[in-house]
Amino acid sequence: MSTFTGLFGGSSRVKMVYERTITVSEAWTKPSLDPDLLVEGYLVGPGGGGSYNGKAGGGGGAGKYFYCRLRDLAATVAAVIGAGGDPGTGGDQNGKDGGVTSFGKWRVFGGAGGMANGNGGGGAGTHGKGNGSNGGAPGGADVTGDVPYPTLDDGGGRGSYSGLLSTSQSKAGMDAVNGGGGGAGTESGFVGGASEFGGGGGGGGKSTHAGDGGALGMPGQVPGGGGGGNEGANGGAGARGEIRIRIFEGI
């Protein structure tokens, strides 16, 4: 059983009556249940691919919860699972950006691909995809000038910058809450940014509820982990997105 305060007319104790994890795009069919039941949705965007050179990891996909009543959903809802970004290869060295995961009107974005110049891909924000070394936007700008700071609640973690800072912060991806962790880059020993609800940044960034970022040259973990960068070899692919739908009744 779970506890939700104030969502069931004073009853805070609830029981889950439906659960579904969607891993491939489909037309989701609403179950025949009480229309007043509470729906909880959790969306994860796909991770960006890691680079061929520069050891730059892809950014993690953003993660987002939404809540509504079952009556608010149409009889069928378009559920789209974003594809993870392809890794950099010998002929195309930058990793590719992840796509977009959506469930009806709700959507989350994918992380940016790692760059062959050593810049880690920015983690996606819940309102915008990752972009190069920067986190998702709006709400994704987690830096002032050249100094990284922890991200805003719905922004993605900034990817590493290669050579702009003399500290390790130029090599390690930055953390996020709902946004994806930023990708690590440039040197071994620095990790991708962590995320609470989004995917971890490529370079081994951790995620609490979604997939971790891939280590050096390894794919990101499902869902939403950024691919690990490499040096003179193929990077790791970003992991696909995911949708989880649960429905609760008050008891």
PDB file of C-alpha atoms in Angstrom:
ATOM      1  CA  MET A   1       0.000   0.000   0.000  1.00  0.00           C
ATOM      2  CA  SER A   2       1.019   3.605  -0.567  1.00  0.00           C
ATOM      3  CA  THR A   3       0.164   6.871   1.170  1.00  0.00           C
ATOM      4  CA  PHE A   4      -1.127   9.996  -0.666  1.00  0.00           C
ATOM      5  CA  THR A   5      -2.176  12.964   1.452  1.00  0.00           C
ATOM      6  CA  GLY A   6      -5.312  14.882   0.492  1.00  0.00           C
ATOM      7  CA  LEU A   7      -5.962  13.161  -2.847  1.00  0.00           C
ATOM      8  CA  PHE A   8      -8.846  10.954  -1.713  1.00  0.00           C
ATOM      9  CA  GLY A   9     -11.163  13.293   0.176  1.00  0.00           C
ATOM     10  CA  GLY A  10      -9.441  12.925   3.533  1.00  0.00           C
ATOM     11  CA  SER A  11      -8.373   9.288   3.155  1.00  0.00           C
ATOM     12  CA  SER A  12      -4.608   9.070   2.838  1.00  0.00           C
ATOM     13  CA  ARG A  13      -4.388   5.264   2.572  1.00  0.00           C
ATOM     14  CA  VAL A  14      -4.614   3.844  -0.924  1.00  0.00           C
ATOM     15  CA  LYS A  15      -4.266   0.559  -2.769  1.00  0.00           C
ATOM     16  CA  MET A  16      -2.758   0.105  -6.226  1.00  0.00           C
ATOM     17  CA  VAL A  17      -5.232  -1.585  -8.586  1.00  0.00           C
ATOM     18  CA  TYR A  18      -3.385  -1.276 -11.899  1.00  0.00           C
ATOM     19  CA  GLU A  19       0.269  -1.161 -12.979  1.00  0.00           C
ATOM     20  CA  ARG A  20       1.797  -1.123 -16.438  1.00  0.00           C
ATOM     21  CA  THR A  21       5.318  -0.442 -17.737  1.00  0.00           C
ATOM     22  CA  ILE A  22       5.487   0.629 -21.388  1.00  0.00           C
ATOM     23  CA  THR A  23       8.765   0.067 -23.215  1.00  0.00           C
ATOM     24  CA  VAL A  24       7.628   0.241 -26.862  1.00  0.00           C
ATOM     25  CA  SER A  25       5.441   2.948 -28.423  1.00  0.00           C
ATOM     26  CA  GLU A  26       1.756   2.016 -28.528  1.00  0.00           C
ATOM     27  CA  ALA A  27      -1.833   3.252 -28.218  1.00  0.00           C
ATOM     28  CA  TRP A  28      -2.508   2.701 -24.497  1.00  0.00           C
ATOM     29  CA  THR A  29      -6.056   1.597 -23.691  1.00  0.00           C
ATOM     30  CA  LYS A  30      -7.682   2.961 -20.546  1.00  0.00           C
ATOM     31  CA  PRO A  31      -8.834   0.158 -18.236  1.00  0.00           C
ATOM     32  CA  SER A  32     -12.508  -0.155 -17.281  1.00  0.00           C
ATOM     33  CA  LEU A  33     -12.275   1.091 -13.708  1.00  0.00           C
ATOM     34  CA  ASP A  34     -13.908   3.753 -11.512  1.00  0.00           C
ATOM     35  CA  PRO A  35     -13.322   7.083 -13.326  1.00  0.00           C
ATOM     36  CA  ASP A  36     -12.530   8.818 -10.020  1.00  0.00           C
ATOM     37  CA  LEU A  37      -9.453   6.701  -9.382  1.00  0.00           C
ATOM     38  CA  LEU A  38      -6.060   8.424  -9.191  1.00  0.00           C
ATOM     39  CA  VAL A  39      -3.581   7.888 -12.038  1.00  0.00           C
ATOM     40  CA  GLU A  40       0.148   8.239 -11.446  1.00  0.00           C
ATOM     41  CA  GLY A  41       2.385   8.439 -14.503  1.00  0.00           C
ATOM     42  CA  TYR A  42       6.178   8.363 -14.576  1.00  0.00           C
ATOM     43  CA  LEU A  43       7.987   9.253 -17.809  1.00  0.00           C
ATOM     44  CA  VAL A  44      11.696   8.912 -18.530  1.00  0.00           C
ATOM     45  CA  GLY A  45      13.363  10.428 -21.581  1.00  0.00           C
ATOM     46  CA  PRO A  46      16.134   8.611 -23.462  1.00  0.00           C
ATOM     47  CA  GLY A  47      19.834   9.128 -22.895  1.00  0.00           C
ATOM     48  CA  GLY A  48      22.292  10.676 -25.339  1.00  0.00           C
ATOM     49  CA  GLY A  49      25.017   8.614 -27.005  1.00  0.00           C
ATOM     50  CA  GLY A  50      28.674   8.706 -25.949  1.00  0.00           C
ATOM     51  CA  SER A  51      31.427  10.073 -28.194  1.00  0.00           C
ATOM     52  CA  TYR A  52      34.016   8.144 -30.232  1.00  0.00           C
ATOM     53  CA  ASN A  53      36.829  10.434 -29.067  1.00  0.00           C
ATOM     54  CA  GLY A  54      37.155  12.686 -26.037  1.00  0.00           C
ATOM     55  CA  LYS A  55      35.691  10.123 -23.610  1.00  0.00           C
ATOM     56  CA  ALA A  56      32.600  12.341 -23.417  1.00  0.00           C
ATOM     57  CA  GLY A  57      29.445  10.719 -22.078  1.00  0.00           C
ATOM     58  CA  GLY A  58      25.909  11.471 -23.241  1.00  0.00           C
ATOM     59  CA  GLY A  59      23.489  13.298 -20.969  1.00  0.00           C
ATOM     60  CA  GLY A  60      20.740  11.417 -19.147  1.00  0.00           C
ATOM     61  CA  GLY A  61      17.073  11.698 -20.097  1.00  0.00           C
ATOM     62  CA  ALA A  62      14.730  13.737 -17.916  1.00  0.00           C
ATOM     63  CA  GLY A  63      12.278  12.059 -15.520  1.00  0.00           C
ATOM     64  CA  LYS A  64       8.836  13.346 -14.548  1.00  0.00           C
ATOM     65  CA  TYR A  65       5.768  12.287 -12.542  1.00  0.00           C
ATOM     66  CA  PHE A  66       2.237  13.446 -13.320  1.00  0.00           C
ATOM     67  CA  TYR A  67      -1.103  12.854 -11.567  1.00  0.00           C
ATOM     68  CA  CYS A  68      -4.689  12.993 -12.811  1.00  0.00           C
ATOM     69  CA  ARG A  69      -8.051  11.237 -12.413  1.00  0.00           C
ATOM     70  CA  LEU A  70      -8.825   8.320 -14.686  1.00  0.00           C
ATOM     71  CA  ARG A  71     -11.773  10.269 -16.113  1.00  0.00           C
ATOM     72  CA  ASP A  72      -9.315  12.900 -17.413  1.00  0.00           C
ATOM     73  CA  LEU A  73      -7.726  10.431 -19.833  1.00  0.00           C
ATOM     74  CA  ALA A  74      -9.101   9.544 -23.257  1.00  0.00           C
ATOM     75  CA  ALA A  75     -10.148   5.969 -24.058  1.00  0.00           C
ATOM     76  CA  THR A  76      -6.816   5.527 -25.856  1.00  0.00           C
ATOM     77  CA  VAL A  77      -3.671   7.574 -25.287  1.00  0.00           C
ATOM     78  CA  ALA A  78      -0.625   7.781 -27.557  1.00  0.00           C
ATOM     79  CA  ALA A  79       2.365   6.449 -25.598  1.00  0.00           C
ATOM     80  CA  VAL A  80       5.648   7.264 -27.366  1.00  0.00           C
ATOM     81  CA  ILE A  81       8.958   5.837 -26.147  1.00  0.00           C
ATOM     82  CA  GLY A  82      11.914   7.983 -27.153  1.00  0.00           C
ATOM     83  CA  ALA A  83      14.902   6.225 -28.713  1.00  0.00           C
ATOM     84  CA  GLY A  84      18.315   6.547 -27.108  1.00  0.00           C
ATOM     85  CA  GLY A  85      20.986   8.480 -28.971  1.00  0.00           C
ATOM     86  CA  ASP A  86      23.338   6.512 -31.220  1.00  0.00           C
ATOM     87  CA  PRO A  87      26.989   6.433 -30.111  1.00  0.00           C
ATOM     88  CA  GLY A  88      29.812   8.141 -31.917  1.00  0.00           C
ATOM     89  CA  THR A  89      31.668   5.876 -34.323  1.00  0.00           C
ATOM     90  CA  GLY A  90      34.847   6.199 -36.359  1.00  0.00           C
ATOM     91  CA  GLY A  91      33.042   7.939 -39.205  1.00  0.00           C
ATOM     92  CA  ASP A  92      30.769  10.106 -37.026  1.00  0.00           C
ATOM     93  CA  GLN A  93      32.502  10.870 -33.769  1.00  0.00           C
ATOM     94  CA  ASN A  94      29.893  12.850 -31.820  1.00  0.00           C
ATOM     95  CA  GLY A  95      27.194  10.954 -29.964  1.00  0.00           C
ATOM     96  CA  LYS A  96      23.622  11.655 -31.023  1.00  0.00           C
ATOM     97  CA  ASP A  97      20.879  13.265 -28.909  1.00  0.00           C
ATOM     98  CA  GLY A  98      18.130  11.151 -27.379  1.00  0.00           C
ATOM     99  CA  GLY A  99      14.535  11.581 -28.572  1.00  0.00           C
ATOM    100  CA  VAL A 100      11.335  12.455 -26.693  1.00  0.00           C
ATOM    101  CA  THR A 101       9.098  10.268 -24.505  1.00  0.00           C
ATOM    102  CA  SER A 102       5.435  11.285 -24.264  1.00  0.00           C
ATOM    103  CA  PHE A 103       2.100  10.091 -22.910  1.00  0.00           C
ATOM    104  CA  GLY A 104      -0.691  12.189 -24.338  1.00  0.00           C
ATOM    105  CA  LYS A 105       0.008  15.819 -23.394  1.00  0.00           C
ATOM    106  CA  TRP A 106       2.843  14.947 -20.995  1.00  0.00           C
ATOM    107  CA  ARG A 107       6.394  14.627 -22.319  1.00  0.00           C
ATOM    108  CA  VAL A 108      10.024  14.540 -21.287  1.00  0.00           C
ATOM    109  CA  PHE A 109      13.158  15.083 -23.327  1.00  0.00           C
ATOM    110  CA  GLY A 110      16.338  13.184 -24.087  1.00  0.00           C
ATOM    111  CA  GLY A 111      19.922  13.972 -23.167  1.00  0.00           C
ATOM    112  CA  ALA A 112      22.463  15.418 -25.598  1.00  0.00           C
ATOM    113  CA  GLY A 113      25.162  13.326 -27.200  1.00  0.00           C
ATOM    114  CA  GLY A 114      28.766  13.531 -25.970  1.00  0.00           C
ATOM    115  CA  MET A 115      31.122  15.570 -28.156  1.00  0.00           C
ATOM    116  CA  ALA A 116      34.401  14.369 -29.666  1.00  0.00           C
ATOM    117  CA  ASN A 117      36.091  17.531 -28.370  1.00  0.00           C
ATOM    118  CA  GLY A 118      35.625  16.213 -24.837  1.00  0.00           C
ATOM    119  CA  ASN A 119      32.472  18.109 -23.880  1.00  0.00           C
ATOM    120  CA  GLY A 120      30.004  15.816 -22.142  1.00  0.00           C
ATOM    121  CA  GLY A 121      26.390  15.975 -23.299  1.00  0.00           C
ATOM    122  CA  GLY A 122      24.021  18.064 -21.208  1.00  0.00           C
ATOM    123  CA  GLY A 123      21.288  16.225 -19.331  1.00  0.00           C
ATOM    124  CA  ALA A 124      17.726  16.882 -20.480  1.00  0.00           C
ATOM    125  CA  GLY A 125      15.366  19.117 -18.528  1.00  0.00           C
ATOM    126  CA  THR A 126      11.670  18.371 -18.217  1.00  0.00           C
ATOM    127  CA  HIS A 127      10.947  21.328 -20.566  1.00  0.00           C
ATOM    128  CA  GLY A 128      13.815  20.993 -23.032  1.00  0.00           C
ATOM    129  CA  LYS A 129      16.411  18.585 -24.356  1.00  0.00           C
ATOM    130  CA  GLY A 130      20.073  18.641 -23.418  1.00  0.00           C
ATOM    131  CA  ASN A 131      22.318  20.737 -25.652  1.00  0.00           C
ATOM    132  CA  GLY A 132      26.068  20.204 -25.941  1.00  0.00           C
ATOM    133  CA  SER A 133      27.582  20.929 -22.553  1.00  0.00           C
ATOM    134  CA  ASN A 134      24.503  22.711 -21.235  1.00  0.00           C
ATOM    135  CA  GLY A 135      21.579  21.212 -19.391  1.00  0.00           C
ATOM    136  CA  GLY A 136      18.002  21.249 -20.640  1.00  0.00           C
ATOM    137  CA  ALA A 137      16.061  24.504 -20.838  1.00  0.00           C
ATOM    138  CA  PRO A 138      14.039  26.371 -19.720  1.00  0.00           C
ATOM    139  CA  GLY A 139      14.868  25.836 -16.104  1.00  0.00           C
ATOM    140  CA  GLY A 140      17.907  23.900 -17.195  1.00  0.00           C
ATOM    141  CA  ALA A 141      20.571  26.558 -16.833  1.00  0.00           C
ATOM    142  CA  ASP A 142      22.387  25.377 -13.717  1.00  0.00           C
ATOM    143  CA  VAL A 143      25.432  27.600 -14.083  1.00  0.00           C
ATOM    144  CA  THR A 144      26.423  31.234 -13.663  1.00  0.00           C
ATOM    145  CA  GLY A 145      29.306  32.175 -15.901  1.00  0.00           C
ATOM    146  CA  ASP A 146      31.764  29.296 -15.987  1.00  0.00           C
ATOM    147  CA  VAL A 147      31.102  27.937 -12.490  1.00  0.00           C
ATOM    148  CA  PRO A 148      28.816  24.860 -12.241  1.00  0.00           C
ATOM    149  CA  TYR A 149      26.176  24.685  -9.532  1.00  0.00           C
ATOM    150  CA  PRO A 150      23.523  22.041  -8.693  1.00  0.00           C
ATOM    151  CA  THR A 151      20.660  22.171 -11.140  1.00  0.00           C
ATOM    152  CA  LEU A 152      17.250  23.712 -10.769  1.00  0.00           C
ATOM    153  CA  ASP A 153      14.446  21.282 -10.026  1.00  0.00           C
ATOM    154  CA  ASP A 154      13.305  20.725 -13.605  1.00  0.00           C
ATOM    155  CA  GLY A 155      16.600  21.365 -15.373  1.00  0.00           C
ATOM    156  CA  GLY A 156      19.155  18.876 -16.618  1.00  0.00           C
ATOM    157  CA  GLY A 157      22.678  18.650 -15.271  1.00  0.00           C
ATOM    158  CA  ARG A 158      25.330  20.500 -17.237  1.00  0.00           C
ATOM    159  CA  GLY A 159      27.701  18.295 -19.198  1.00  0.00           C
ATOM    160  CA  SER A 160      31.436  18.565 -18.641  1.00  0.00           C
ATOM    161  CA  TYR A 161      33.402  21.332 -20.302  1.00  0.00           C
ATOM    162  CA  SER A 162      36.758  20.381 -21.755  1.00  0.00           C
ATOM    163  CA  GLY A 163      39.596  22.695 -20.801  1.00  0.00           C
ATOM    164  CA  LEU A 164      37.527  25.697 -19.647  1.00  0.00           C
ATOM    165  CA  LEU A 165      38.143  25.126 -15.950  1.00  0.00           C
ATOM    166  CA  SER A 166      41.259  24.018 -14.144  1.00  0.00           C
ATOM    167  CA  THR A 167      39.297  22.018 -11.560  1.00  0.00           C
ATOM    168  CA  SER A 168      37.723  18.582 -11.821  1.00  0.00           C
ATOM    169  CA  GLN A 169      34.372  20.316 -12.324  1.00  0.00           C
ATOM    170  CA  SER A 170      35.341  20.761 -15.960  1.00  0.00           C
ATOM    171  CA  LYS A 171      35.459  16.982 -16.354  1.00  0.00           C
ATOM    172  CA  ALA A 172      32.547  15.717 -14.242  1.00  0.00           C
ATOM    173  CA  GLY A 173      28.908  15.971 -15.321  1.00  0.00           C
ATOM    174  CA  MET A 174      26.667  17.887 -12.948  1.00  0.00           C
ATOM    175  CA  ASP A 175      23.759  16.502 -10.941  1.00  0.00           C
ATOM    176  CA  ALA A 176      20.014  17.011 -11.364  1.00  0.00           C
ATOM    177  CA  VAL A 177      16.712  16.230  -9.612  1.00  0.00           C
ATOM    178  CA  ASN A 178      14.074  15.744 -12.326  1.00  0.00           C
ATOM    179  CA  GLY A 179      16.437  16.457 -15.204  1.00  0.00           C
ATOM    180  CA  GLY A 180      19.026  13.983 -16.469  1.00  0.00           C
ATOM    181  CA  GLY A 181      22.578  13.999 -15.170  1.00  0.00           C
ATOM    182  CA  GLY A 182      25.199  15.690 -17.350  1.00  0.00           C
ATOM    183  CA  GLY A 183      27.755  13.550 -19.210  1.00  0.00           C
ATOM    184  CA  ALA A 184      31.371  13.283 -18.093  1.00  0.00           C
ATOM    185  CA  GLY A 185      34.240  13.834 -20.483  1.00  0.00           C
ATOM    186  CA  THR A 186      37.897  14.401 -21.313  1.00  0.00           C
ATOM    187  CA  GLU A 187      39.622  12.073 -18.859  1.00  0.00           C
ATOM    188  CA  SER A 188      39.114   8.771 -17.115  1.00  0.00           C
ATOM    189  CA  GLY A 189      38.262   8.943 -13.432  1.00  0.00           C
ATOM    190  CA  PHE A 190      35.515  11.552 -13.735  1.00  0.00           C
ATOM    191  CA  VAL A 191      31.909  10.444 -13.629  1.00  0.00           C
ATOM    192  CA  GLY A 192      28.650  11.532 -15.160  1.00  0.00           C
ATOM    193  CA  GLY A 193      26.168  13.550 -13.147  1.00  0.00           C
ATOM    194  CA  ALA A 194      23.636  11.829 -10.901  1.00  0.00           C
ATOM    195  CA  SER A 195      19.850  12.272 -11.038  1.00  0.00           C
ATOM    196  CA  GLU A 196      16.968  11.499  -8.697  1.00  0.00           C
ATOM    197  CA  PHE A 197      14.229  10.851 -11.279  1.00  0.00           C
ATOM    198  CA  GLY A 198      16.020  11.185 -14.646  1.00  0.00           C
ATOM    199  CA  GLY A 199      18.740   9.016 -16.169  1.00  0.00           C
ATOM    200  CA  GLY A 200      22.362   9.164 -15.008  1.00  0.00           C
ATOM    201  CA  GLY A 201      24.919  10.927 -17.189  1.00  0.00           C
ATOM    202  CA  GLY A 202      27.267   8.883 -19.374  1.00  0.00           C
ATOM    203  CA  GLY A 203      30.496   8.098 -17.554  1.00  0.00           C
ATOM    204  CA  GLY A 204      28.848   6.080 -14.789  1.00  0.00           C
ATOM    205  CA  GLY A 205      26.441   8.685 -13.387  1.00  0.00           C
ATOM    206  CA  LYS A 206      23.922   7.199 -10.940  1.00  0.00           C
ATOM    207  CA  SER A 207      20.133   7.449 -10.915  1.00  0.00           C
ATOM    208  CA  THR A 208      17.840   6.701  -7.981  1.00  0.00           C
ATOM    209  CA  HIS A 209      14.696   5.800  -9.956  1.00  0.00           C
ATOM    210  CA  ALA A 210      15.834   5.423 -13.597  1.00  0.00           C
ATOM    211  CA  GLY A 211      18.883   3.962 -15.379  1.00  0.00           C
ATOM    212  CA  ASP A 212      22.539   4.686 -14.611  1.00  0.00           C
ATOM    213  CA  GLY A 213      24.900   6.153 -17.181  1.00  0.00           C
ATOM    214  CA  GLY A 214      27.210   3.771 -19.019  1.00  0.00           C
ATOM    215  CA  ALA A 215      30.862   3.449 -18.063  1.00  0.00           C
ATOM    216  CA  LEU A 216      33.669   4.076 -20.589  1.00  0.00           C
ATOM    217  CA  GLY A 217      32.393   2.920 -23.996  1.00  0.00           C
ATOM    218  CA  MET A 218      29.369   1.141 -22.499  1.00  0.00           C
ATOM    219  CA  PRO A 219      25.663   1.764 -23.202  1.00  0.00           C
ATOM    220  CA  GLY A 220      23.483   3.556 -20.688  1.00  0.00           C
ATOM    221  CA  GLN A 221      21.190   1.474 -18.514  1.00  0.00           C
ATOM    222  CA  VAL A 222      17.445   1.376 -19.176  1.00  0.00           C
ATOM    223  CA  PRO A 223      15.643   3.672 -18.841  1.00  0.00           C
ATOM    224  CA  GLY A 224      17.258   6.955 -19.765  1.00  0.00           C
ATOM    225  CA  GLY A 225      20.935   6.413 -18.957  1.00  0.00           C
ATOM    226  CA  GLY A 226      23.482   8.294 -21.081  1.00  0.00           C
ATOM    227  CA  GLY A 227      26.027   6.287 -23.057  1.00  0.00           C
ATOM    228  CA  GLY A 228      29.656   6.288 -21.963  1.00  0.00           C
ATOM    229  CA  GLY A 229      32.225   8.042 -24.153  1.00  0.00           C
ATOM    230  CA  ASN A 230      35.362   6.396 -25.479  1.00  0.00           C
ATOM    231  CA  GLU A 231      38.805   7.232 -26.891  1.00  0.00           C
ATOM    232  CA  GLY A 232      39.556   5.934 -30.376  1.00  0.00           C
ATOM    233  CA  ALA A 233      36.720   3.394 -30.192  1.00  0.00           C
ATOM    234  CA  ASN A 234      32.945   3.464 -30.432  1.00  0.00           C
ATOM    235  CA  GLY A 235      31.060   5.142 -27.619  1.00  0.00           C
ATOM    236  CA  GLY A 236      28.097   3.607 -25.816  1.00  0.00           C
ATOM    237  CA  ALA A 237      24.504   4.122 -26.952  1.00  0.00           C
ATOM    238  CA  GLY A 238      22.018   6.063 -24.872  1.00  0.00           C
ATOM    239  CA  ALA A 239      19.230   3.999 -23.289  1.00  0.00           C
ATOM    240  CA  ARG A 240      15.627   4.225 -24.450  1.00  0.00           C
ATOM    241  CA  GLY A 241      12.929   6.005 -22.480  1.00  0.00           C
ATOM    242  CA  GLU A 242      10.093   4.435 -20.533  1.00  0.00           C
ATOM    243  CA  ILE A 243       6.548   5.077 -19.237  1.00  0.00           C
ATOM    244  CA  ARG A 244       5.062   3.606 -16.050  1.00  0.00           C
ATOM    245  CA  ILE A 245       1.354   3.960 -15.300  1.00  0.00           C
ATOM    246  CA  ARG A 246      -0.185   3.076 -11.936  1.00  0.00           C
ATOM    247  CA  ILE A 247      -3.773   3.544 -10.732  1.00  0.00           C
ATOM    248  CA  PHE A 248      -4.854   3.784  -7.069  1.00  0.00           C
ATOM    249  CA  GLU A 249      -8.075   3.657  -5.108  1.00  0.00           C
ATOM    250  CA  GLY A 250      -8.702   5.006  -1.602  1.00  0.00           C
ATOM    251  CA  ILE A 251      -9.433   2.544   1.197  1.00  0.00           C
TER     252      ILE A 251
END
